[in-house]
Short mmCIF file of C-alpha atoms and ligand atoms in Angstrom, two decimals:
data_model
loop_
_atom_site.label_atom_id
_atom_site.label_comp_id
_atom_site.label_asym_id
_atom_site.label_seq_id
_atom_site.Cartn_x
_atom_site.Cartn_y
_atom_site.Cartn_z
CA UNK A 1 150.87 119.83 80.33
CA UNK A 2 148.04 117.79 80.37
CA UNK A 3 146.65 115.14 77.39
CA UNK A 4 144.15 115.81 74.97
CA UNK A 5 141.27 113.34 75.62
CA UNK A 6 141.42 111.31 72.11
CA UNK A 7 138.46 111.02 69.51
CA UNK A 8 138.59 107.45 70.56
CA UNK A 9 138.17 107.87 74.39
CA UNK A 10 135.04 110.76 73.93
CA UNK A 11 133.51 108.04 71.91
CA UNK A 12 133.49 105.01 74.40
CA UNK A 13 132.63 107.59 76.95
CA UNK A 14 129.60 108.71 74.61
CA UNK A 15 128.86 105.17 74.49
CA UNK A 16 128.53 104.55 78.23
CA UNK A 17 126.86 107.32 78.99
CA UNK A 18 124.32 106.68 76.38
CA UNK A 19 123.68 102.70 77.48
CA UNK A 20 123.27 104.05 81.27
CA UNK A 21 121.03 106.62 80.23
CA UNK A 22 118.84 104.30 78.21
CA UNK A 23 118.89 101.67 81.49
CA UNK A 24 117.27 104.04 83.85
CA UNK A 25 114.15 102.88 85.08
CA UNK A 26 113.15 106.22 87.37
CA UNK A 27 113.78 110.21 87.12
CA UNK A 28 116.29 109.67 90.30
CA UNK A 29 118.54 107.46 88.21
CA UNK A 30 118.96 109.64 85.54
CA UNK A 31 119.44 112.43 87.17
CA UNK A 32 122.15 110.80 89.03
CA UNK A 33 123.79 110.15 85.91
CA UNK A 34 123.27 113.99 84.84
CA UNK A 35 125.28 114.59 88.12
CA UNK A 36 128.04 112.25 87.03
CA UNK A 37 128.29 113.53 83.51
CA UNK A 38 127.34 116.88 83.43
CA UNK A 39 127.65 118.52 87.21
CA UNK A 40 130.40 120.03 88.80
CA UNK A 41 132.77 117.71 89.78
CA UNK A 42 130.87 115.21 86.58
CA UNK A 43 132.89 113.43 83.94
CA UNK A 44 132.63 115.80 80.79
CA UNK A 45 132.80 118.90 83.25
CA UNK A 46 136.40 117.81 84.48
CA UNK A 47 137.36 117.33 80.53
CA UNK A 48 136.40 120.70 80.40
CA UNK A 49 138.55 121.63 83.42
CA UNK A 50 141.63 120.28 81.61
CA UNK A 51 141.44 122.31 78.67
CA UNK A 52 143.23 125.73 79.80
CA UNK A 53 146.06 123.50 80.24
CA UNK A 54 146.21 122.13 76.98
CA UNK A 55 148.72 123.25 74.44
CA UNK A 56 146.79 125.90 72.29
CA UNK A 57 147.08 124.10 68.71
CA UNK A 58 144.91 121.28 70.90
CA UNK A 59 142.51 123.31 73.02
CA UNK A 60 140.04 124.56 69.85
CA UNK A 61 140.04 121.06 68.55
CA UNK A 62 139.02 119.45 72.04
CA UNK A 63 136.97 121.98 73.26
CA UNK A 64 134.92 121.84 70.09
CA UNK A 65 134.89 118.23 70.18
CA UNK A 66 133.67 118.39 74.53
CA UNK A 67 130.88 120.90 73.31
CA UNK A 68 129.32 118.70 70.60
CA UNK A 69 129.72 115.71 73.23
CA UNK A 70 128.23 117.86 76.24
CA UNK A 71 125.19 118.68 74.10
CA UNK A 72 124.22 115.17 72.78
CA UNK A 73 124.51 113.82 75.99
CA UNK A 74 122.25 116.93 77.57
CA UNK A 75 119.86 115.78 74.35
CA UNK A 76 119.80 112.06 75.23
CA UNK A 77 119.04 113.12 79.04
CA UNK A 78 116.28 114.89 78.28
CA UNK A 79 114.70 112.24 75.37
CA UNK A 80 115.17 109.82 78.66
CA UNK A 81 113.34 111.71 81.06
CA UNK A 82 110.47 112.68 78.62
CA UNK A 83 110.20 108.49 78.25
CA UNK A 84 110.07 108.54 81.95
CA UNK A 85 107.40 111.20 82.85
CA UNK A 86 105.09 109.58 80.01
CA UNK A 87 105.63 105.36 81.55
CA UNK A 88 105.27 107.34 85.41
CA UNK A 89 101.59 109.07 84.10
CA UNK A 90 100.90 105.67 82.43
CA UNK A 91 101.13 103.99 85.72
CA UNK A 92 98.86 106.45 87.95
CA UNK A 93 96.08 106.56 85.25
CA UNK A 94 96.78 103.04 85.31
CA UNK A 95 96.56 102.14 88.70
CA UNK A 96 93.87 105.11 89.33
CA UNK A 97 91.59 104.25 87.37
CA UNK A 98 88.02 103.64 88.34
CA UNK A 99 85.89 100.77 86.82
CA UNK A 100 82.45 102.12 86.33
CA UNK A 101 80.98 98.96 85.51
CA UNK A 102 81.40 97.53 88.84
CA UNK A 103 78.00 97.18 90.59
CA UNK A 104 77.39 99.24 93.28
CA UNK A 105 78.62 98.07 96.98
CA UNK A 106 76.62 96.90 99.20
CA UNK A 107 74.39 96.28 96.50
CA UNK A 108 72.16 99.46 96.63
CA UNK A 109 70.44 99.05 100.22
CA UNK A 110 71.30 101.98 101.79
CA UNK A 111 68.84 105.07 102.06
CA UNK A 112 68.75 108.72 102.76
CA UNK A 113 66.38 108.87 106.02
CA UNK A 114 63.24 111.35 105.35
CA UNK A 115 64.66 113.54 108.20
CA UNK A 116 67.49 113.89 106.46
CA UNK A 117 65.93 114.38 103.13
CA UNK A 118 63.66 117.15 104.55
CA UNK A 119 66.23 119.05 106.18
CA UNK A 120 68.25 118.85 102.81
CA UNK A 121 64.96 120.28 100.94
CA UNK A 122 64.40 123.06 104.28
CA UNK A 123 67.99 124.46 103.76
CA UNK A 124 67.94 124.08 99.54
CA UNK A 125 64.50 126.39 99.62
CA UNK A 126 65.76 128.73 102.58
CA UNK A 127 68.99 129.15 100.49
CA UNK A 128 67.75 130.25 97.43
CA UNK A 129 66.00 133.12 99.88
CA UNK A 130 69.33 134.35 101.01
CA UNK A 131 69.24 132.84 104.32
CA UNK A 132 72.20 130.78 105.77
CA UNK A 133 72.32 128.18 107.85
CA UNK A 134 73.31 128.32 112.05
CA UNK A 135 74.27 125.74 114.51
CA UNK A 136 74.40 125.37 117.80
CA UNK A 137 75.21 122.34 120.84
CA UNK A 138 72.29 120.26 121.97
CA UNK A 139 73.20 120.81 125.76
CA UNK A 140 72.65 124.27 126.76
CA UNK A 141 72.61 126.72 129.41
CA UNK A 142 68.82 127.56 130.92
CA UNK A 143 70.00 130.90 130.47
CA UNK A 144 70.14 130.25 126.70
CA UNK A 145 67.28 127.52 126.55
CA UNK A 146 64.73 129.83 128.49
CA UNK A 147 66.01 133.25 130.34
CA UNK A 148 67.10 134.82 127.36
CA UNK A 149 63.72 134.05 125.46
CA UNK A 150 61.93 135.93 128.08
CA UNK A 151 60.52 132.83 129.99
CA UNK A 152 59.48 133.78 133.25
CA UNK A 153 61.16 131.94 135.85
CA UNK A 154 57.18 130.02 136.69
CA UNK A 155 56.80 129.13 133.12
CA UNK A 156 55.38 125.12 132.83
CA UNK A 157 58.11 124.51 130.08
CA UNK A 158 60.54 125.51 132.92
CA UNK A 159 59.49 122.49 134.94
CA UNK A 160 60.82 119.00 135.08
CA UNK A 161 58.19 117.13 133.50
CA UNK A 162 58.52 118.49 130.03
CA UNK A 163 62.74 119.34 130.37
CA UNK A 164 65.37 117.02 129.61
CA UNK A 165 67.58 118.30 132.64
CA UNK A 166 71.66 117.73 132.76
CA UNK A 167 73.94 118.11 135.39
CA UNK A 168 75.18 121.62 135.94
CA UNK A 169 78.15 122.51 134.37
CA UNK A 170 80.23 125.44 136.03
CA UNK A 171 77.38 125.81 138.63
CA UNK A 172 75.11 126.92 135.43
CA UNK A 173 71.92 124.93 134.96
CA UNK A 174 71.88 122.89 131.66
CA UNK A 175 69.28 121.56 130.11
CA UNK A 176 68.67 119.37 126.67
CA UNK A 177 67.53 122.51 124.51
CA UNK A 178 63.73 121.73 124.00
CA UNK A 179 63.74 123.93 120.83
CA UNK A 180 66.40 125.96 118.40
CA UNK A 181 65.74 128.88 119.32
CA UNK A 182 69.31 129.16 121.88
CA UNK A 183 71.06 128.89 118.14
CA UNK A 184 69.36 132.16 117.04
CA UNK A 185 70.26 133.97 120.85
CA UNK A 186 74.22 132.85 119.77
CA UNK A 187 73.59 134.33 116.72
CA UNK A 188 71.92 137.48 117.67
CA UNK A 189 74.74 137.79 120.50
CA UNK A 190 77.38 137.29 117.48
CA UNK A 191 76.21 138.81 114.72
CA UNK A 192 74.56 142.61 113.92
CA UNK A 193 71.84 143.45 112.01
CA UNK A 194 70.60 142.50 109.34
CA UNK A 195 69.74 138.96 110.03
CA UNK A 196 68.64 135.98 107.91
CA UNK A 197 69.31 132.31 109.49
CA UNK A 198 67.65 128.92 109.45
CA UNK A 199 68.52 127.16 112.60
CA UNK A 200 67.95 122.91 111.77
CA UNK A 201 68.81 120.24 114.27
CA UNK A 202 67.79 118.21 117.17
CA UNK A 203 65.60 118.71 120.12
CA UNK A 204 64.35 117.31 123.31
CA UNK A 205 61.69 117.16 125.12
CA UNK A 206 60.37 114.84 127.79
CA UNK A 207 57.05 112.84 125.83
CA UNK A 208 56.12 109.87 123.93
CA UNK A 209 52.96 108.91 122.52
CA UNK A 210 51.86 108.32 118.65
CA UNK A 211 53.01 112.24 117.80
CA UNK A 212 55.61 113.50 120.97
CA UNK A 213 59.00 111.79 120.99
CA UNK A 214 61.88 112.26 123.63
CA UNK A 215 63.78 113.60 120.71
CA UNK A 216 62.74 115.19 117.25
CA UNK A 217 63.73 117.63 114.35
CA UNK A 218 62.73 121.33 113.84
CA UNK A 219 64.06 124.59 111.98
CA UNK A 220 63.68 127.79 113.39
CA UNK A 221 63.95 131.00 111.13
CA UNK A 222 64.98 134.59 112.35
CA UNK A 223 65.04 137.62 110.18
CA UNK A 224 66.23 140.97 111.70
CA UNK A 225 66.23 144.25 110.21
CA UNK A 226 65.33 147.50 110.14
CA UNK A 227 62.15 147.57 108.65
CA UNK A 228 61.10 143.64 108.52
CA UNK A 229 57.29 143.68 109.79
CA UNK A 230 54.29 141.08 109.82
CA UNK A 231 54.25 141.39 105.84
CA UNK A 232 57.28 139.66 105.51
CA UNK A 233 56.67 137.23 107.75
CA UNK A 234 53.68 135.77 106.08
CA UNK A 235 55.49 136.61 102.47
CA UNK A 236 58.11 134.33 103.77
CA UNK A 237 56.09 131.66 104.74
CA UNK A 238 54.50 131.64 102.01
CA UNK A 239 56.97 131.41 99.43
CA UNK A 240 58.40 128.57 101.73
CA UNK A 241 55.62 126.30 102.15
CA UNK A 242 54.46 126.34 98.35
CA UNK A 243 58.03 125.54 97.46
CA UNK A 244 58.41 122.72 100.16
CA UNK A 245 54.65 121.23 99.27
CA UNK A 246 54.71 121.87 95.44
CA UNK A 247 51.41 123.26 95.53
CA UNK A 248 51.42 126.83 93.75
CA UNK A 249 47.95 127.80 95.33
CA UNK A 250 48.54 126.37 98.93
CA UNK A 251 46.37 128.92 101.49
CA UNK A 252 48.31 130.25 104.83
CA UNK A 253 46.28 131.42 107.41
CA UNK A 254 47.61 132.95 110.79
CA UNK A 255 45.77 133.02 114.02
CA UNK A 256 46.45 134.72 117.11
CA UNK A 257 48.73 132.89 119.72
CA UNK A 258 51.26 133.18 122.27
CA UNK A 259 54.80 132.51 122.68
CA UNK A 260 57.03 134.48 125.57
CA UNK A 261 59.37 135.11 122.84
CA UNK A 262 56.92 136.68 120.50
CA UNK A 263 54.73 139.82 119.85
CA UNK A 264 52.41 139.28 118.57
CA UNK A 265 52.06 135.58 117.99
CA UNK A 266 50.62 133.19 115.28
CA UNK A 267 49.81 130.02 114.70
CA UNK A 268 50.44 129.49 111.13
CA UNK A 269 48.21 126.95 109.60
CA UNK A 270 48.16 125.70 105.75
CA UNK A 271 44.92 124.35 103.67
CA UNK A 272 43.35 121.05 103.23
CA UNK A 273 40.54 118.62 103.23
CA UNK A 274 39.71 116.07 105.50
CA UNK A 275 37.10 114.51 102.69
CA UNK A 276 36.47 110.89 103.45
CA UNK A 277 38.91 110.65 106.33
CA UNK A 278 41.61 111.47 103.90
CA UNK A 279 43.98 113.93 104.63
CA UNK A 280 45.01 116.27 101.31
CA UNK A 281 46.75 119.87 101.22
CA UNK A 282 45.56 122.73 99.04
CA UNK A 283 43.33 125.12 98.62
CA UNK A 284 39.78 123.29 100.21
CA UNK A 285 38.38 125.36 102.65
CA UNK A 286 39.57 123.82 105.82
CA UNK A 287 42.85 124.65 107.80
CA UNK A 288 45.59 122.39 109.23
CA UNK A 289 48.08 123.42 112.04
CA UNK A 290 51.71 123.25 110.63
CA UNK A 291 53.83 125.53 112.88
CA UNK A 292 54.15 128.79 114.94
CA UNK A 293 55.30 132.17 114.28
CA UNK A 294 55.57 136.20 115.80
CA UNK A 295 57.77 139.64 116.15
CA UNK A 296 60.40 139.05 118.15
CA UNK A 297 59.71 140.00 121.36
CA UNK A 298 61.50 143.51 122.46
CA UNK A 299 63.17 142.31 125.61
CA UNK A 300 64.28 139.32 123.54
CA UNK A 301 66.10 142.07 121.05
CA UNK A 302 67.34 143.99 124.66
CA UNK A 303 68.77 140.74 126.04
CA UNK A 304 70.95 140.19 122.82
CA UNK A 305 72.08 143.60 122.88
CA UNK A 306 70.28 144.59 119.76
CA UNK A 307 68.16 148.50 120.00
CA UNK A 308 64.19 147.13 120.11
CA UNK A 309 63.54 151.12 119.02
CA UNK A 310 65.94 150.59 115.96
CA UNK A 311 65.41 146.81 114.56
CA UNK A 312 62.70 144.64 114.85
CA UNK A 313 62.52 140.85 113.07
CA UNK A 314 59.99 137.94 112.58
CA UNK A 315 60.97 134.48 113.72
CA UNK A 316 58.75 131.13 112.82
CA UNK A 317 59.30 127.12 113.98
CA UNK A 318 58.05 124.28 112.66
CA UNK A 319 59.10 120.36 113.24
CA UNK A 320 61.20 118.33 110.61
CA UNK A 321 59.48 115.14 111.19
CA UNK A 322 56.04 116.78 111.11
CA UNK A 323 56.41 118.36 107.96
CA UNK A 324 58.10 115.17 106.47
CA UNK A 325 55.03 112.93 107.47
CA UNK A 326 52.71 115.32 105.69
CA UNK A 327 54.54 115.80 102.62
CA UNK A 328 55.46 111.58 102.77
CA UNK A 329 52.30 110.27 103.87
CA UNK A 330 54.17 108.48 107.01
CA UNK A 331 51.58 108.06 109.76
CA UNK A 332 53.55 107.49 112.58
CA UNK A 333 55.97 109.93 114.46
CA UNK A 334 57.85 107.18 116.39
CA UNK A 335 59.18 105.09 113.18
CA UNK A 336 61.22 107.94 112.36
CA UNK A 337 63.70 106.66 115.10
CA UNK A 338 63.06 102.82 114.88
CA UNK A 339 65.55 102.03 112.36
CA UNK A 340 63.76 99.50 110.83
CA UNK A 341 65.46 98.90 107.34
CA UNK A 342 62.09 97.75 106.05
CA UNK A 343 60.59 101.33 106.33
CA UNK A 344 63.69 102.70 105.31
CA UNK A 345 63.84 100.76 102.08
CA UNK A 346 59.50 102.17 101.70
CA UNK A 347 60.12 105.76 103.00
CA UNK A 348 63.99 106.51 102.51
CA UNK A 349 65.55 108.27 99.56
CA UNK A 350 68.05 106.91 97.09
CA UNK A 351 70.96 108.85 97.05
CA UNK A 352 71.40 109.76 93.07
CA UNK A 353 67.37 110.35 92.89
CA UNK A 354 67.00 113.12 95.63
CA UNK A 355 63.75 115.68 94.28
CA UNK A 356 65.36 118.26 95.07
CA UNK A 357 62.95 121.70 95.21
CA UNK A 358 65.05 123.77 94.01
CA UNK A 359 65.35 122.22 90.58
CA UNK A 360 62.19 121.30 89.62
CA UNK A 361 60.87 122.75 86.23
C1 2NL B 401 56.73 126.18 116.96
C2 2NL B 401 56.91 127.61 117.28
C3 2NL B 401 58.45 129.39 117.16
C4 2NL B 401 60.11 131.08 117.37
C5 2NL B 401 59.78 129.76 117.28
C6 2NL B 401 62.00 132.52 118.04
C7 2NL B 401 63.34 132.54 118.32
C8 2NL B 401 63.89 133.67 118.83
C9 2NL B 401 63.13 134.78 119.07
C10 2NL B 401 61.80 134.71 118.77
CL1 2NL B 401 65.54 133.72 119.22
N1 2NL B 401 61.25 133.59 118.27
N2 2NL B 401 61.45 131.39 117.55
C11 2NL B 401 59.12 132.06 117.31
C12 2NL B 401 57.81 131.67 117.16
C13 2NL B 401 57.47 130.34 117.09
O1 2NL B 401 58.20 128.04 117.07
O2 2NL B 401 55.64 125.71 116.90
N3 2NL B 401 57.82 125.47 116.71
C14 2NL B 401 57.79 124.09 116.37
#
C-alpha cells in the first residue's frame, strides 16, 4: 500500500508549478510544463495513478484534494498562455508596423512611362466593354506572322527590308512579329466563338525616321460572333475613342482600304483642325488618320478552323505610341525609347495620380 501524498507536499508542488508557469517566456515552455504536470506520464497524473492503491478511508480525501489541484493548475496554464498570445501579437504589430510619415524613397522621381500609361487606359476602356486581354511571344513563326493572315507569299511586308528576320527555329522561319495580329491567330486556334480580345504589346519593324521606330506599341482588337457586322465595328470604335480622348462629340469616319487580312477594309480616321498649324481633335470638319480596321477575312476564319458561312467578326489596330502622342501632345516618336529622365519627369505619370478613364465623373 502506497502513501497518501500529504496536504503539505500538494502545496509545495502547487507552489512550483505555479512559479514555473509564471517564468515562461514562450507558448513552448509552458506547454512543456503542461506535459510535466498534467500529461501522461506528468506529475499530478502519476498522483492520480496511485490512488486505486490507497486504503479506501484515504482515496476520497486525496482524490478530492488531486482534482481541486489538477484544475487550478489547468486554470493558471491557461491565464499564462492568454499573457503569452497577447505579448507574441504585441511584438508583430510591433515590429510590423509601417511608419507612414516616412517620406517617400527615392524621393518621388520615378514615373509611369506614357506607353505604359496608355496601355493601362486601352485595357481599363476595353474592359469595361467585356473584352479581355491576350498575349502572345514577340518571336514568331512566318506561318503565324504572315501565312495565316492570308499574305501571299510576294507580299512587300514579306520581304527583308521591312522584317525583323530570326534564325529558324525547328527549320520554321521566324520572324520579329511586325504586328499583333499572330496573338489573335493563337487565340482563334484556342478558343471558339464568341470572341472579344484586345491584343497589347510590342512590335517590330525594320524603320527609323521622326514617326517609324525599329520597335513600337499597338493593340489589336478581334470580335467574333455570329452576327457581329460593320455596325459594330464602327459602334465599337466609337465608344472607344470618345472614352480614350474625352471628347463626347469626337467624329469617326471610315474610308475604304486594304489589308490581306480584311474584307472589306477601313481606314478609320477621327476629327480635328489643323487651324493655325495647331493640331486639335473634335468635331471641326477635317479628318486625321488614327488606325485601320475590316471583316475578317474568310480564309483567315478557314485557316483557324472557324466556319466563314457560320461566324464572321471585325478586327481594328492602332499604335500605342501614336495614340499617346496625340492625346499627350509629345511630338516626337523616337523619345518614347530614349530614356531620358528629363522627359520622363515632363511626360511620365505619377503613380498615385493615374486619370484613369474609367473613373472619371
Ligand atoms: C493598323 C491596322 C489592323 C487588323 C489589324 C486583324 C487580325 C486578325 C484578323 C483580321 Cl487575326 N484583322 N487585325 C485588322 C485591320 C487592321 O491594323 O493600322 N494597325 C496599326
Amino acid at each position: 500500500m502506497s502513501q497518501a501524498a500529504s496536504s503539505k507536499d500538494l502545496d509545495a508542488l502547487k507552489a512550483e508549478l505555479t512559479a514555473a508557469i509564471a517564468a515562461t517566456a514562450s507558448s513552448a515552455a509552458l506547454d512543456e510544463i503542461r506535459v510535466s504536470a498534467l500529461g501522461k506520464k506528468g506529475r499530478i497524473t502519476d498522483l492520480m495513478k496511485l490512488l486505486s492503491t490507497l486504503p479506501p478511508e484515504e482515496r476520497k480525501a486525496q482524490g478530492a484534494a488531486l482534482n481541486v489541484l489538477k484544475d487550478e493548475i489547468a486554470a493558471v496554464l491557461d491565464a499564462r498562455q492568454q499573457i503569452l498570445a497577447a505579448a507574441a501579437l504585441q511584438d508583430r504589430l510591433a515590429s510590423e508596423s509601417i511608419d507612414v510619415t516616412l517620406p517617400i524613397r527615392p524621393q518621388g522621381e520615378g514615373r509611369i512611362h506614357p506607353t505604359s500609361q496608355t496601355i493601362d487606359e486601352v485595357v481599363t476602356i476595353f474592359a469595361s466593354m467585356g473584352f479581355t486581354v491576350a498575349k502572345g511571344p514577340d518571336i514568331e513563326s512566318d506561318i503565324y506572322n504572315f501565312e495565316m493572315l492570308n499574305f501571299p507569299p510576294d507580299h512587300p511586308a514579306r520581304q527583308m527590308q521591312d522584317t525583323l528576320v530570326m534564325p529558324p527555329l525547328d527549320g520554321k522561319p521566324m520572324v520579329l512579329r511586325t504586328h499583333t495580329s499572330p496573338v489573335q491567330i493563337r487565340t482563334m486556334l484556342a478558343q471558339k466563338p464568341p470572341i472579344r480580345i484586345i491584343a497589347p504589346g510590342r512590335t517590330y519593324r525594320c524603320d527609323y525616321d521622326q514617326t517609324h521606330t525599329p520597335m513600337f506599341h499597338q493593340f489589336e482588337a478581334l470580335v467574333i460572333d455570329e452576327v457581329t457586322h460593320m455596325g459594330h465595328l464602327k459602334g465599337c470604335l466609337l465608344d472607344f475613342l470618345r472614352a480614350f480622348f474625352g471628347i463626347d462629340d469626337l467624329p469617326i469616319r471610315f474610308r475604304p482600304s486594304f489589308f490581306p487580312f480584311t474584307e472589306p477594309s477601313a481606314e478609320i480616321d477621327i476629327g480635328c483642325s489643323r487651324k493655325g498649324g495647331e493640331l486639335k481633335l473634335g468635331n471641326y470638319g477635317d479628318w486625321l488618320e488614327i488606325g485601320g480596321s475590316g471583316m475578317v477575312h474568310p480564309n483567315v476564319l478557314k485557316n483557324c478552323g472557324i466556319d466563314p458561312e457560320k461566324y464572321q467578326g471585325f478586327a481594328f489596330g492602332m499604335g500605342i505610341e501614336r495614340i499617346a502622342m496625340l492625346k499627350y501632345g509629345i511630338p516626337d516618336l523616337r523619345t518614347f525609347f530614349e530614356s531620358d529622365l528629363r522627359w520622363m519627369k515632363h511626360y511620365g505619370f505619377l503613380p498615385l495620380d493615374i486619370p484613369n478613364p474609367a473613373l472619371k465623373g
